[in-house]
XYZ file of C-alpha atoms in Angstrom:
299
model
C 42.262 -98.459 61.211
C 41.248 -102.085 60.692
C 38.458 -101.716 63.262
C 37.083 -98.687 61.465
C 37.134 -100.547 58.143
C 35.336 -103.543 59.649
C 32.752 -101.245 61.237
C 32.185 -99.531 57.911
C 31.734 -102.862 56.113
C 29.324 -104.004 58.822
C 27.209 -100.869 58.470
C 27.179 -101.235 54.671
C 26.054 -104.851 54.920
C 23.319 -103.859 57.364
C 22.059 -101.154 55.015
C 21.920 -103.597 52.084
C 20.076 -106.144 54.240
C 17.493 -103.575 55.354
C 16.919 -102.398 51.780
C 16.363 -105.957 50.559
C 14.078 -106.744 53.491
C 11.929 -103.656 52.909
C 11.708 -104.432 49.190
C 10.621 -108.001 49.817
C 8.066 -107.006 52.426
C 6.543 -104.299 50.238
C 6.364 -106.535 47.161
C 3.026 -108.335 46.947
C 3.153 -112.103 47.088
C 3.002 -113.942 43.772
C -0.258 -115.497 44.985
C -1.807 -112.268 46.282
C -5.133 -111.597 44.566
C -7.113 -108.480 43.802
C -9.716 -107.928 46.492
C -10.898 -104.416 45.570
C -11.207 -102.319 42.429
C -11.253 -98.636 43.329
C -12.449 -96.232 40.596
C -11.845 -92.498 41.004
C -13.329 -89.840 38.719
C -11.409 -86.605 38.341
C -12.718 -83.219 37.202
C -16.322 -82.062 36.925
C -18.511 -84.654 38.652
C -21.682 -82.594 38.096
C -21.614 -83.577 34.403
C -20.783 -87.263 34.755
C -21.955 -89.364 31.806
C -20.328 -92.627 32.898
C -20.397 -94.332 36.293
C -18.608 -97.163 38.081
C -21.113 -99.782 36.915
C -20.484 -98.944 33.261
C -16.718 -99.069 33.759
C -16.957 -102.534 35.273
C -19.315 -103.718 32.486
C -16.758 -102.621 29.920
C -13.929 -104.457 31.702
C -15.986 -107.641 32.066
C -16.933 -107.552 28.383
C -13.204 -107.507 27.507
C -12.290 -110.204 30.053
C -10.350 -107.663 32.126
C -12.237 -107.651 35.442
C -9.440 -107.701 38.080
C -11.561 -109.122 40.915
C -10.056 -112.387 42.205
C -7.156 -112.295 39.751
C -3.561 -112.662 40.905
C -2.000 -109.213 41.105
C 0.996 -110.373 39.093
C -1.317 -111.505 36.260
C -3.259 -108.238 35.953
C -2.168 -106.258 32.882
C -2.816 -102.642 33.827
C -1.838 -101.474 30.325
C -4.637 -103.537 28.757
C -7.119 -102.050 31.250
C -5.987 -98.510 30.389
C -6.230 -99.158 26.640
C -9.731 -100.625 26.994
C -11.020 -97.680 29.029
C -9.407 -95.073 26.777
C -11.396 -96.538 23.885
C -14.635 -95.444 25.572
C -15.989 -92.349 23.740
C -16.768 -90.524 26.993
C -13.371 -90.992 28.658
C -10.387 -88.748 28.001
C -7.637 -90.111 30.267
C -7.100 -93.254 32.311
C -4.409 -94.484 34.708
C -4.463 -97.944 36.305
C -2.075 -99.325 38.947
C -1.835 -101.902 41.767
C -0.802 -101.554 45.396
C 0.529 -103.878 48.104
C -2.861 -103.984 49.813
C -4.327 -106.083 46.997
C -6.182 -103.205 45.330
C -6.401 -102.210 41.699
C -6.890 -98.442 41.413
C -8.276 -96.768 38.294
C -8.175 -92.964 37.915
C -10.463 -91.667 35.162
C -10.927 -88.283 33.558
C -14.187 -87.822 31.668
C -14.435 -85.687 28.555
C -15.758 -82.250 29.499
C -18.444 -80.916 27.126
C -18.015 -77.241 26.207
C -20.306 -76.680 23.189
C -23.478 -78.295 21.848
C -23.426 -78.374 18.040
C -26.501 -78.530 15.796
C -25.020 -78.165 12.327
C -26.560 -77.414 8.935
C -26.458 -81.105 7.947
C -28.770 -81.998 10.849
C -26.000 -83.610 12.921
C -26.004 -83.166 16.693
C -22.941 -83.669 18.868
C -20.891 -82.109 21.656
C -17.386 -80.642 21.593
C -15.017 -81.194 24.522
C -12.304 -79.018 26.060
C -9.871 -80.062 23.298
C -12.406 -79.139 20.580
C -12.939 -82.823 19.760
C -16.496 -83.912 18.841
C -18.225 -86.720 20.738
C -21.715 -88.065 21.427
C -23.438 -87.979 24.788
C -25.732 -90.895 25.731
C -29.441 -90.249 25.066
C -31.329 -88.695 27.953
C -28.298 -86.861 29.365
C -28.783 -83.324 28.106
C -26.345 -80.600 29.185
C -26.989 -76.849 29.185
C -24.217 -75.380 27.043
C -23.804 -72.660 24.414
C -25.316 -73.911 21.147
C -23.414 -73.707 17.857
C -25.305 -73.757 14.558
C -24.411 -73.295 10.894
C -21.521 -74.628 8.812
C -19.778 -76.943 11.290
C -19.102 -80.334 9.679
C -18.284 -82.869 12.352
C -15.007 -83.770 10.649
C -13.869 -80.119 10.838
C -15.297 -79.172 14.241
C -11.917 -79.177 16.003
C -10.336 -76.715 13.565
C -13.418 -74.470 13.257
C -14.263 -74.277 16.961
C -10.802 -74.447 18.513
C -10.572 -70.685 19.135
C -14.047 -70.446 20.674
C -13.451 -73.506 22.888
C -10.144 -72.077 24.130
C -11.822 -68.777 24.974
C -14.620 -70.491 26.911
C -12.197 -72.726 28.813
C -9.974 -69.831 29.839
C -13.061 -67.970 31.127
C -12.338 -64.736 29.316
C -14.592 -61.657 29.568
C -18.141 -62.505 28.427
C -17.391 -66.230 28.245
C -20.254 -67.040 30.611
C -22.619 -64.753 28.672
C -22.374 -66.515 25.295
C -25.660 -68.301 24.658
C -25.360 -69.145 20.968
C -22.786 -69.045 18.175
C -23.314 -69.339 14.430
C -20.731 -70.263 11.819
C -21.800 -68.302 8.755
C -21.092 -69.265 5.121
C -17.469 -68.354 4.526
C -16.397 -69.283 8.053
C -17.290 -66.124 9.987
C -18.288 -66.434 13.652
C -21.319 -64.591 15.027
C -22.339 -64.863 18.671
C -25.366 -63.915 20.744
C -25.016 -62.780 24.355
C -27.439 -63.308 27.190
C -29.443 -60.188 28.130
C -28.153 -58.244 25.094
C -30.258 -57.408 22.032
C -27.443 -57.300 19.479
C -25.203 -59.803 17.693
C -21.404 -59.728 17.828
C -19.547 -60.653 14.639
C -15.903 -61.703 15.044
C -14.925 -62.753 11.523
C -12.617 -65.770 11.282
C -12.772 -68.133 14.231
C -9.063 -68.399 15.092
C -8.672 -65.140 17.060
C -11.686 -65.239 19.362
C -9.914 -64.310 22.611
C -8.293 -61.107 21.325
C -11.449 -59.900 19.589
C -13.612 -60.539 22.639
C -11.150 -58.521 24.716
C -11.554 -55.731 22.156
C -15.336 -56.031 22.472
C -15.090 -55.866 26.265
C -12.999 -52.693 26.012
C -15.484 -51.148 23.556
C -18.442 -52.115 25.750
C -16.935 -50.565 28.895
C -15.504 -47.422 27.294
C -18.202 -46.513 24.798
C -21.223 -48.762 24.396
C -22.555 -48.303 27.912
C -22.499 -44.534 27.378
C -23.951 -44.713 23.844
C -26.689 -47.169 24.817
C -26.709 -50.945 24.352
C -30.063 -50.793 22.536
C -28.816 -48.526 19.725
C -27.223 -51.238 17.555
C -28.386 -54.539 16.088
C -24.933 -55.861 15.151
C -21.379 -55.117 16.302
C -18.633 -56.108 13.861
C -15.100 -56.678 15.220
C -13.619 -58.337 12.147
C -11.039 -55.620 11.566
C -8.189 -54.699 13.904
C -8.804 -51.730 16.225
C -12.077 -50.875 14.498
C -15.657 -51.560 15.534
C -18.431 -51.233 12.939
C -21.898 -50.997 14.486
C -25.109 -51.423 12.488
C -27.814 -48.999 13.588
C -31.046 -50.594 14.735
C -33.682 -47.932 14.052
C -32.379 -46.410 10.806
C -30.104 -47.286 7.873
C -26.389 -46.771 8.327
C -23.488 -47.728 10.545
C -21.292 -46.111 13.196
C -17.557 -46.710 12.910
C -15.553 -46.537 16.139
C -11.767 -46.461 16.242
C -10.229 -48.356 19.161
C -6.647 -47.244 18.559
C -4.937 -45.856 21.663
C -5.157 -42.097 22.012
C -1.867 -40.283 21.192
C 0.093 -39.010 24.194
C -0.535 -35.345 25.071
C 1.958 -32.846 23.743
C 4.175 -31.139 26.330
C 3.008 -27.692 27.333
C 5.115 -24.864 25.807
C 7.223 -22.683 28.071
C 5.616 -19.512 29.403
C 5.446 -16.764 26.803
C 6.297 -19.081 23.878
C 4.074 -20.173 20.995
C 4.495 -23.391 19.019
C 3.354 -24.472 15.574
C 1.262 -27.216 17.214
C -0.845 -24.705 19.159
C -4.520 -24.982 18.189
C -7.095 -22.275 18.058
C -10.253 -22.585 20.170
C -12.229 -23.468 17.023
C -9.783 -26.290 16.226
C -10.036 -27.568 19.796
C -13.807 -27.796 19.455
C -13.565 -29.716 16.186
C -11.097 -32.165 17.757
C -13.374 -32.800 20.704
C -16.325 -33.439 18.417
C -14.319 -35.974 16.412
C -12.846 -37.686 19.449
C -16.050 -38.256 21.433
C -16.535 -38.531 25.155
C -14.182 -41.496 25.715
C -11.077 -39.754 24.387
C -9.983 -42.903 22.512
C -13.082 -43.827 20.552
C -14.061 -41.832 17.478
C -17.530 -42.287 15.992
C -18.882 -41.378 12.587
C -22.092 -42.375 10.844
C -22.228 -43.521 7.244
C -25.535 -43.825 5.473
C -25.961 -45.707 2.205
C-alpha cells in the first residue's frame, strides 16, 4: 500500500515538473526581440485598398513598430487600436509567438455600393451599410446609388439593400443602379432589362425581390419583358405594371391559387358545380399561370 502511494506521488511530481518545464521552454525569454512582423489580409484581396507598406507607415507614425522591440514590451492592444482607427480597416487582431514574430491579421472593409447623393457627396458603403471613403485613384465597379441618401443616414436607408446584395439573393448580381426617391422609396434598374423595379420602403428588399423573381418566372417571361416600363412591388402580393406603349397599368395578383375542390361522387351534383360558361370566365380572369390574375386600368 505504501509503495503504491509513493509511486503515485512520484508520478504526480513528475507530471508537475514536465508541465513547468514545457511552460518555461515555450515562454519567450524576457530579452527575446521581435524579428519579423507578419501581416495577413483576410477576405476579398481583389479589392485591396491598403497594403503592408501603409500598415507599417501607420505603426511607425504612432511609435508602434515592433521590429527590434522586446516581445514583452510590445503592447498588442495598442497596435490593434491604432489599426482599427484606419478608415479602410474593419477588424484587426495582433499577437506574438515564441519564434519572435508579431502577427497581425487584418480584415479590410468590403465595398458593396457606390453612392452619389443629391448633395453632391460621393462615398462607398460597406457590408455593414457603413459609409467610408476610398483613396483617390482606386475606383471599384459596384451598383451606383443616387438620390436622397444623406451620408449620416446611409446605414439606415441602405441596410436592406446591402443585406440583400451580401446574401446574393435572386437578381442581386443584376442590379446596376438604385435610386432613393423623395419620400424614401427605392427604385432599381437591372442589367439587360428595359424597365424599372419599384420596391417602396427600403427595409424589406429581400422579400420584395423574391416576389419579383416569382412574378418574372411565372408571368413576365410569358407576357413579354418589353411590355412594361415600370414594375411596382410596393404592396403585398400585388404587382402593378405601367404599360410602355399606351396609358394604363396591369395589376397582377400574386396570392397563392386556392386548392382545387374535391370531385363530387359519381351521379351527384354540388352547389359549387360551375357551368361551362362560368368555367370560361374563370379561366379568362385567372390567366395562363393559374396564380396570376391580370387586369388593365386606363385613366
